[in-house]
Tab-separated table of C-alpha atoms in Angstrom:
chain	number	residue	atom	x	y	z
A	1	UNK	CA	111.876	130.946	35.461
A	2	UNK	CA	108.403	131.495	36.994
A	3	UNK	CA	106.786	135.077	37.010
A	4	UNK	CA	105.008	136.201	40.200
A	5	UNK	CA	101.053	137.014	39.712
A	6	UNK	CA	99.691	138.996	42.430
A	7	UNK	CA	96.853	137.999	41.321
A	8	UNK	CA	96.772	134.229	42.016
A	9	UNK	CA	97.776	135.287	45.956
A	10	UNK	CA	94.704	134.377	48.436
A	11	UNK	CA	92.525	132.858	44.773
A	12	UNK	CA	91.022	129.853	45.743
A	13	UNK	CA	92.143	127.242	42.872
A	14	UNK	CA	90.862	123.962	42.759
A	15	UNK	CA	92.897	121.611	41.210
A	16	UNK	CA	92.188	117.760	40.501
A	17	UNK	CA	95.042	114.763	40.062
A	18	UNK	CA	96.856	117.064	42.046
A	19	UNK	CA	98.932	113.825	43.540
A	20	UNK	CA	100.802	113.353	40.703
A	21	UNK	CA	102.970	114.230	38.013
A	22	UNK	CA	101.744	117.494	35.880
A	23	UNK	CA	98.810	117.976	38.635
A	24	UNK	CA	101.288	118.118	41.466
A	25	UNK	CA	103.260	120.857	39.723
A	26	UNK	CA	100.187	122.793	39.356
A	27	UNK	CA	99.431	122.417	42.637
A	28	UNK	CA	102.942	123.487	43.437
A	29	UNK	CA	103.243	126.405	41.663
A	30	UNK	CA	99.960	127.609	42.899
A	31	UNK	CA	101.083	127.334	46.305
A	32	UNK	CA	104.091	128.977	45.802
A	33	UNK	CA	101.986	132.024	44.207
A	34	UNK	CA	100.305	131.907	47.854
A	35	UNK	CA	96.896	130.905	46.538
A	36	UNK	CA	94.595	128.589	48.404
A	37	UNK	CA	95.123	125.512	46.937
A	38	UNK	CA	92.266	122.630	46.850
A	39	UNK	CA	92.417	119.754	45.700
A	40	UNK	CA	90.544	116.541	46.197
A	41	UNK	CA	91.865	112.926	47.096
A	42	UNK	CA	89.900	109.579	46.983
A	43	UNK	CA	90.517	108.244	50.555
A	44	UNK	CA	94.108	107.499	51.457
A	45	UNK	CA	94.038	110.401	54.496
A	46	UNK	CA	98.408	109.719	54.914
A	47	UNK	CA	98.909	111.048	51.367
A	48	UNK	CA	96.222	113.825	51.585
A	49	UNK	CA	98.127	115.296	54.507
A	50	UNK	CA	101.502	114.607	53.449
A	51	UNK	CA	100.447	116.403	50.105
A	52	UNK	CA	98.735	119.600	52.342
A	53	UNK	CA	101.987	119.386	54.566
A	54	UNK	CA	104.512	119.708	51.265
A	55	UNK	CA	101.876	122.335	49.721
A	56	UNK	CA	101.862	124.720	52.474
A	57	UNK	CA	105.450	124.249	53.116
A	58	UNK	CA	105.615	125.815	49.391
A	59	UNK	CA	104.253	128.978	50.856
A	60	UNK	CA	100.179	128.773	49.940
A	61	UNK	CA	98.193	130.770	51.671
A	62	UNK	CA	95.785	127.813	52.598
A	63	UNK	CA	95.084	124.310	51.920
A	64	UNK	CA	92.318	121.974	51.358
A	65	UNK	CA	91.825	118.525	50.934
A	66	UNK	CA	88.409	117.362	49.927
A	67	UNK	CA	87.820	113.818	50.024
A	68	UNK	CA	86.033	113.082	46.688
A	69	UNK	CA	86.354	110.631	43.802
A	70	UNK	CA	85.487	112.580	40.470
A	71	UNK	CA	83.076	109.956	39.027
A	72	UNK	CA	81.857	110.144	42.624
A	73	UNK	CA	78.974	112.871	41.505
A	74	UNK	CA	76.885	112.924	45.123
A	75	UNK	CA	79.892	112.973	47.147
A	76	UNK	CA	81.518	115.234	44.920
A	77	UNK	CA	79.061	118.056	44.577
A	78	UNK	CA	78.245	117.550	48.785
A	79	UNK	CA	82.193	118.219	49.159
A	80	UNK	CA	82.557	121.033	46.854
A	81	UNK	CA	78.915	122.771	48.282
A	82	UNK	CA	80.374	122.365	52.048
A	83	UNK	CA	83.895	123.366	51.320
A	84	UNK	CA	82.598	126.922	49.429
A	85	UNK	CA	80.024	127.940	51.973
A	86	UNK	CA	82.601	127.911	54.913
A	87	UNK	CA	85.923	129.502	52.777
A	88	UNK	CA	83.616	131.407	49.932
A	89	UNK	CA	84.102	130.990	46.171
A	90	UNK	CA	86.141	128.824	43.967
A	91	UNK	CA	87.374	130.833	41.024
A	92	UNK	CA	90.034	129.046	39.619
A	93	UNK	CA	89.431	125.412	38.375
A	94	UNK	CA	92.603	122.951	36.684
A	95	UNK	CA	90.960	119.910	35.327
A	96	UNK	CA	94.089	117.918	35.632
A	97	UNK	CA	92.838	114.275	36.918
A	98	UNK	CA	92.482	111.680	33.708
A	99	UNK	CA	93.614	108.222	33.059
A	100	UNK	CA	94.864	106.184	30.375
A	101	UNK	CA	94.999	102.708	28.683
A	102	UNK	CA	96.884	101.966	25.925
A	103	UNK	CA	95.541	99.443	23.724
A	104	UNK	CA	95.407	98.913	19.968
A	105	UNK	CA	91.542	99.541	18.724
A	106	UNK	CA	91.081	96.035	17.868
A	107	UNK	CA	91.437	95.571	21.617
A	108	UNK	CA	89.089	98.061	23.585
A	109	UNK	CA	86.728	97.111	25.552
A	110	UNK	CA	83.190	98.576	25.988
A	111	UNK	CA	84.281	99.237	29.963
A	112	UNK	CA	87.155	100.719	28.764
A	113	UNK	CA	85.738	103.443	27.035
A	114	UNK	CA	83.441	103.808	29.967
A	115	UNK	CA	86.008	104.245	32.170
A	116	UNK	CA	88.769	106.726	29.993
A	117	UNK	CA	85.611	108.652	28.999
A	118	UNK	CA	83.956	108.641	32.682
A	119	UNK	CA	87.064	109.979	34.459
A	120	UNK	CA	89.007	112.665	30.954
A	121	UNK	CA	85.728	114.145	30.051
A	122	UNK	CA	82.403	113.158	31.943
A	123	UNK	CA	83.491	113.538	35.519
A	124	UNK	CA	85.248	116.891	33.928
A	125	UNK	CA	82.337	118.033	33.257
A	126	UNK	CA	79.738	117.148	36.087
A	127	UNK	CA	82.613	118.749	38.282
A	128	UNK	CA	83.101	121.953	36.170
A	129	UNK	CA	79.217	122.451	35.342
A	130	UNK	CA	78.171	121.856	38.976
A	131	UNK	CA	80.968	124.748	39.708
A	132	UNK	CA	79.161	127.341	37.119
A	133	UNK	CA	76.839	128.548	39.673
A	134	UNK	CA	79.482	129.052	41.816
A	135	UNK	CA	81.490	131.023	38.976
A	136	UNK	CA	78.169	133.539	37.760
A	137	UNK	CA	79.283	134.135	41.940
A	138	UNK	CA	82.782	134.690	41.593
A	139	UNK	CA	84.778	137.213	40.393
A	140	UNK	CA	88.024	136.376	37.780
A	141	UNK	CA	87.147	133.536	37.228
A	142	UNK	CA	89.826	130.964	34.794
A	143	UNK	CA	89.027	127.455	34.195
A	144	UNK	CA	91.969	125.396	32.428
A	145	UNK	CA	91.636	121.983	30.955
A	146	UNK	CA	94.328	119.394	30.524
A	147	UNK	CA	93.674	117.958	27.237
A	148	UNK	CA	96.642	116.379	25.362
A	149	UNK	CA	98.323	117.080	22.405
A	150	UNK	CA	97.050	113.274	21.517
A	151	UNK	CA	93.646	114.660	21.541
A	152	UNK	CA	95.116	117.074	18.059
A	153	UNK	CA	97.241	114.674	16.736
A	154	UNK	CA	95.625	111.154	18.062
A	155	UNK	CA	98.030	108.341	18.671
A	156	UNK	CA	98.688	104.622	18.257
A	157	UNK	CA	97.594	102.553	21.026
A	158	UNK	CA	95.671	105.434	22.527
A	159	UNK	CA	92.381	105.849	20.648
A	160	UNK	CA	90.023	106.129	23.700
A	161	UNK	CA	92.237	108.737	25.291
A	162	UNK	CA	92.570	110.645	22.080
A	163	UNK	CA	88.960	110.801	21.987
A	164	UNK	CA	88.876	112.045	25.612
A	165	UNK	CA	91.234	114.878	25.292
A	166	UNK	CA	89.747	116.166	21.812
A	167	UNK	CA	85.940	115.814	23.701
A	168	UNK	CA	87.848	117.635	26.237
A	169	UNK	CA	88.719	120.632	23.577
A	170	UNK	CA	85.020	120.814	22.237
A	171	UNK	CA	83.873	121.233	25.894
A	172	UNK	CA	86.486	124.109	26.514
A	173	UNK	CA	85.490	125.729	23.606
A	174	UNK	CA	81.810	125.847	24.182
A	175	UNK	CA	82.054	126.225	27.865
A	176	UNK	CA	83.965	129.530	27.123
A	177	UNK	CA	81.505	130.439	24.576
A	178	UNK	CA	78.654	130.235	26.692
A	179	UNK	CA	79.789	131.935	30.128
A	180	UNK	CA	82.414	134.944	28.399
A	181	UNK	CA	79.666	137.215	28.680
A	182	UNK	CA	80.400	136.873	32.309
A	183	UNK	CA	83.553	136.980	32.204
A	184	UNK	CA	84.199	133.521	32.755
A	185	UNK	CA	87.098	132.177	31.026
A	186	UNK	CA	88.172	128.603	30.065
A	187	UNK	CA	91.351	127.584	28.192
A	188	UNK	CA	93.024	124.169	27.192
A	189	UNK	CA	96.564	123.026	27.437
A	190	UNK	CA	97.766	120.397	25.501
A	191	UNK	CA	101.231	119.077	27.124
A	192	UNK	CA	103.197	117.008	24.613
A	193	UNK	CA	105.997	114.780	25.881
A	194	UNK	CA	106.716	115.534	29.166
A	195	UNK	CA	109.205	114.378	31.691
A	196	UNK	CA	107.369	112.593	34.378
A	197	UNK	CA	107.706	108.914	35.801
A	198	UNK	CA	106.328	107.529	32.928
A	199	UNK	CA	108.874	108.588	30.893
A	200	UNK	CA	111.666	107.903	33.146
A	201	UNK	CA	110.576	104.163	32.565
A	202	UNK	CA	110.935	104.252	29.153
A	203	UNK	CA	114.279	102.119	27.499
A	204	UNK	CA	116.853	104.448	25.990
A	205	UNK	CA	116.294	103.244	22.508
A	206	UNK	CA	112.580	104.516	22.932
A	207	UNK	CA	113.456	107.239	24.969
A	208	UNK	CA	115.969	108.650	22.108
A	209	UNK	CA	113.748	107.796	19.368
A	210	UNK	CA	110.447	109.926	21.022
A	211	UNK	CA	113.245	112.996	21.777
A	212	UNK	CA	114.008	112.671	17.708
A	213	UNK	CA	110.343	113.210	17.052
A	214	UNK	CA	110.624	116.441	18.431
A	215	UNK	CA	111.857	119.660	16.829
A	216	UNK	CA	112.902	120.867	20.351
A	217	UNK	CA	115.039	117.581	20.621
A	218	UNK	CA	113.767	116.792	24.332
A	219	UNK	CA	110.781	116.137	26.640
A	220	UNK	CA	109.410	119.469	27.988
A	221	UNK	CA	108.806	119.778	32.049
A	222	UNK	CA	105.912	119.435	33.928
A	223	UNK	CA	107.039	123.090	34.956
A	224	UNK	CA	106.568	124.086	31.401
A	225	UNK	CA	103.116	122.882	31.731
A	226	UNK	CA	102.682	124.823	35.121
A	227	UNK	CA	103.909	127.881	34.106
A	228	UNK	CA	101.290	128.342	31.094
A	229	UNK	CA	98.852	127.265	33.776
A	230	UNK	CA	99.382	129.983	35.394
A	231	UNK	CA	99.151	131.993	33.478
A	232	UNK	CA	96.233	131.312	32.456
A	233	UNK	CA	94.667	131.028	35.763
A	234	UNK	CA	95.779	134.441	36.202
A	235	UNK	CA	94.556	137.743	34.875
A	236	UNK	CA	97.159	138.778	32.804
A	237	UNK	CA	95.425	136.266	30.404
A	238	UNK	CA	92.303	138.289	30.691
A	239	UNK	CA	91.217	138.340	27.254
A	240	UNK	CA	92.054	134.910	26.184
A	241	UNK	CA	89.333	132.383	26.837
A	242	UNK	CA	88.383	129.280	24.371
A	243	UNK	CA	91.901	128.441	23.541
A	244	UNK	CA	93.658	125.253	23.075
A	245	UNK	CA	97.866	126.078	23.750
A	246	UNK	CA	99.912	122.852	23.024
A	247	UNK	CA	103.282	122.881	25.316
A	248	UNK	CA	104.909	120.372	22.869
A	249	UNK	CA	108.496	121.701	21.926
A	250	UNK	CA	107.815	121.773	18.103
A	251	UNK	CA	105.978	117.977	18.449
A	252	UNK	CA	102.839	118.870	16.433
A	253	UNK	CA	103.295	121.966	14.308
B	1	UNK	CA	57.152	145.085	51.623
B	2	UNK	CA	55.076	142.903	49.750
B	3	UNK	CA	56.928	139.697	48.506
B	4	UNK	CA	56.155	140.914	44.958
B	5	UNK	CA	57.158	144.030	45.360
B	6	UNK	CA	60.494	142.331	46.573
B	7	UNK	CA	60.794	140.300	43.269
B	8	UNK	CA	59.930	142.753	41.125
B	9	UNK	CA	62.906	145.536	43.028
B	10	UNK	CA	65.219	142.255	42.300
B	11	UNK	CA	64.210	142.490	38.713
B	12	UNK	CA	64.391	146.526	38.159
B	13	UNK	CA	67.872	146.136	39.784
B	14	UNK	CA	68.895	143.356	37.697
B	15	UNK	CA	67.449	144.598	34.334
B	16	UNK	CA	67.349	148.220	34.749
B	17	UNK	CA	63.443	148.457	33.929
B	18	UNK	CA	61.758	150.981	36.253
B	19	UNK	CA	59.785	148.620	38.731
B	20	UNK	CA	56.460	151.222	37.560
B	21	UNK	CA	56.848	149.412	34.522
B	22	UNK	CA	57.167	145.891	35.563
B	23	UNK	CA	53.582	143.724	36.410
B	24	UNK	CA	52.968	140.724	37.603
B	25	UNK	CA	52.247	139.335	34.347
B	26	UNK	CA	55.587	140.475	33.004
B	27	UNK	CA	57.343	137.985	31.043
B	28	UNK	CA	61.075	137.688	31.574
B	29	UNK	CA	61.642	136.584	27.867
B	30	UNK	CA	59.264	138.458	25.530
B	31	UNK	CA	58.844	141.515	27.800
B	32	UNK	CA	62.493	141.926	29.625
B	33	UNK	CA	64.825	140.276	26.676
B	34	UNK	CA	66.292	138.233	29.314
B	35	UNK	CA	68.304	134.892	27.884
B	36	UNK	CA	68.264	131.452	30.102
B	37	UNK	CA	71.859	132.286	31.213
B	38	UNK	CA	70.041	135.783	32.513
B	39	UNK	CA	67.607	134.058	33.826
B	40	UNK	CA	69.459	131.513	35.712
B	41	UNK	CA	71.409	134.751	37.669
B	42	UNK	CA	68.316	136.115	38.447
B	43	UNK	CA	66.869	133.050	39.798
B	44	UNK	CA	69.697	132.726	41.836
B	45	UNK	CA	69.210	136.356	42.877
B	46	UNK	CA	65.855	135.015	44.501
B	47	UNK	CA	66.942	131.999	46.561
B	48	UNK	CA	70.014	134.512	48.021
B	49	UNK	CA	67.240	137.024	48.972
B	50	UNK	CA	64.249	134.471	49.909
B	51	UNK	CA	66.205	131.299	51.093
B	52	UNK	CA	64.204	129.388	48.778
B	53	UNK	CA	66.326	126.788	46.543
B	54	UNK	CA	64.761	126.911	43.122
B	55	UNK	CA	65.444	123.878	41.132
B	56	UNK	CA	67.019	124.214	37.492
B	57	UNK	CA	64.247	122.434	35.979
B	58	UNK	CA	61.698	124.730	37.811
B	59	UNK	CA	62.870	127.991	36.326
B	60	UNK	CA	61.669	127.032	32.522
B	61	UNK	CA	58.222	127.471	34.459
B	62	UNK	CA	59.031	130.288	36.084
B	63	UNK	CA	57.823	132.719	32.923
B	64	UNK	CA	56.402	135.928	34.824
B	65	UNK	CA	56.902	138.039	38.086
B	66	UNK	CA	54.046	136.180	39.284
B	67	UNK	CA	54.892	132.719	38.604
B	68	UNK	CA	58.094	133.552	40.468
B	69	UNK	CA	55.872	135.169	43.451
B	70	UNK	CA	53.963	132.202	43.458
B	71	UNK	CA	56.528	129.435	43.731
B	72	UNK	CA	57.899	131.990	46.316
B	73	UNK	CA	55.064	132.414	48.262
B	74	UNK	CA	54.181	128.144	48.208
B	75	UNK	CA	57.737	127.212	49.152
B	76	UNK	CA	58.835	129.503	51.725
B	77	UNK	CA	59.788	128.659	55.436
C-alpha cells in the first residue's frame, strides 16, 4: 500500500544506483508519484534508455539520464550544472548508489577502503555538497541517505561498509544541522534485510537462519524501503530532518 | 544606478537594513550579523544580478560593500 503525495508530482528527484535493487524501487515509486525522475548511469546508453523507457512507462512526469560516474567529480558536477540550467532546480536528492566487499578485517586492503569509502560516503558527499547551492535555490527541499542498518549494528565480514554507512549517518546529521535554517532537510534510512537478488542467492539453510534473526520473521521489501523514501522526500515529513529510520522488521531494536 | 548602489539595494533587501544606513565600509559580519551560510546566499545574490561567478574561496575576502564593489567592478564583462 503506497500513499499518493501531491507533492512529489512535477519535483525533480535525483536519485543515484537507480539501476538496481532498492535504487530502482525508488526510482519507481517516484515515477509513479509523477515526479521527474533523474538519475545518472556510467556509460552503458542500452540500459539508460531501457531504464527511462520502464520509468516513464510508470507514469513520471519526465525523465533524465545523466551520464556520470559518482567518483567521477568533473564530469559529475558538468552533468548536474547542465542538466539544472535547462529543466531548473533539483530538490529532491536519494543517495542510493554504494558498494560492498565482504571480507574479514584481517583481509582488507588499503584500495579497498579507498574504494567502499570513495563510492558510500565521499562521492556522497562531493555530489550532495556540490547540490547545496542548488538547494539555498530550491524550494522543499528533502535529501535522503541510504545508510544501512550495518552502519548501527556493524557486521562480520563487512567492516569497511559498516564504516561507510555510519560516516554516512554523521554526514546526515550535520548536513541537516547546518542547512535547517533553510529549510533544507536531510534524513537517513537504514534498510535491514531486504529481499533483493542478493538474497535470492542465498542457500535455504542461510536464508532460514537470517529470517530467525529477525523479530518480524522475514526479509522486508525494497518497497518497504521506497515507501519511507517517500515519504520523506515529501512534505508531509516537513518537520523531520537529521533522522536515521531503520526499515529492519524488529532486526536491531 | 551606480554598481554600489546596486550591491548595497541587494544587501538592504537581503538584511532588512535601510540602504541610508549601509556604507561602503560596512562589514557584513561585525556590522550586519550575517553568518558564512548568510553570506554565501548573498554572494550568490550578486553573481544572479551581475553575471559575475564569485569563487567560494573569494568570499572570505569579500568583508565590506566595497570589497564586494570592487571584485565587481574588476571582474565584470
Amino acid at each position: 500500500m503506497t500513499p499518493i503525495y501531491s507533492d512529489l508530482e512535477n519535483k525533480i528527484v535525483l536519485v543515484t544506483g537507480a539501476s538496481r535493487g532498492i535504487g530502482n524501487s525508488i526510482a519507481k515509486a517516484l515515477a509513479a508519484q509523477k515526479a521527474h525522475v533523474v538519475f545518472n548511469y556510467r556509460g552503458d546508453e542500452t540500459k539508460a534508455a531501457a531504464l527511462k523507457e520502464e520509468l516513464e512507462a510508470c507514469g513520471a512526469s519526465k525523465v533524465s539520464a545523466l551520464n556520470f560516474d559518482i567518483t567521477d567529480y568533473d564530469k559529475m558536477k558538468e552533468s548536474i550544472d547542465a542538466f539544472i540550467k535547462e529543466n531548473g532546480n533539483i530538490s529532491g536528492l536519494v543517495n542510493n548508489a554504494g558498494i560492498s566487499k565482504d571480507q574479514l578485517v584481517m583481509r582488507v586492503k588499503s584500495e579497498d577502503i579507498d574504494s567502499i569509502l570513495g563510492v558510500n560516503l565521499k562521492a556522497t558527499m562531493m555530489l550532495t555538497n556540490h547540490l547545496s547551492r542548488n538547494f539555498l535555490r530550491a524550494k522543499d527541499v528533502s535529501v535522503v541517505n541510504m545508510s544501512s542498518i550495518v552502519g548501527l549494528m556493524g557486521n562480520v565480514s563487512q567492516s569497511v561498509y559498516a564504516a561507510s554507512k555510519a560516516g554516512l549517518i554523521g554526514y546526515t546529521k550535520s548536513f541537516a544541522k547546518e542547512l535547517a535554517s533553510r529549510n533544507i532537510r536531510c534524513n537517513a534510512v537504514c534498510p535491514g534485510f531486504i529481499a533483493t537478488q542478493m538474497t535470492d542467492e542465498l542457500s535455504d539453510k542461510a536464508r532460514e537462519e537470517y529470517q530467525k534473526s529477525i523479530p518480524m520473521g522475514d526479509f522486508g521489501s525494497s518497497e518497504d524501503v521506497s515507501n519511507l523514501t517517500l515519504f520523506l522526500l515529501s512534505q508531509a515529513s516537513r518537520y523531520i530532518t537529521g533522522e536515521v529510520i531503520k526499515v529492519d522488521g524488529g532486526l536491531y531494536i | 544606478m551606480e554598481m554600489q548602489e546596486k550591491v548595497i539595494k541587494i544587501v538592504s533587501d537581503a538584511t532588512k537594513v535601510e540602504a541610508g544606513n549601509i556604507k561602503g565600509e560596512t562589514n557584513f559580519v561585525d556590522d550586519l550579523n550575517l553568518d558564512s551560510l548568510d553570506m554565501v546566499e548573498m554572494m550568490m545574490k550578486m553573481e544572479e544580478e551581475f553575471g559575475v561567478e564569485i569563487p567560494e574561496d573569494k568570499t572570505e575576502e569579500l568583508k565590506t560593500i566595497n570589497d564586494v564593489t570592487n571584485f565587481l567592478k574588476s571582474n565584470a564583462n
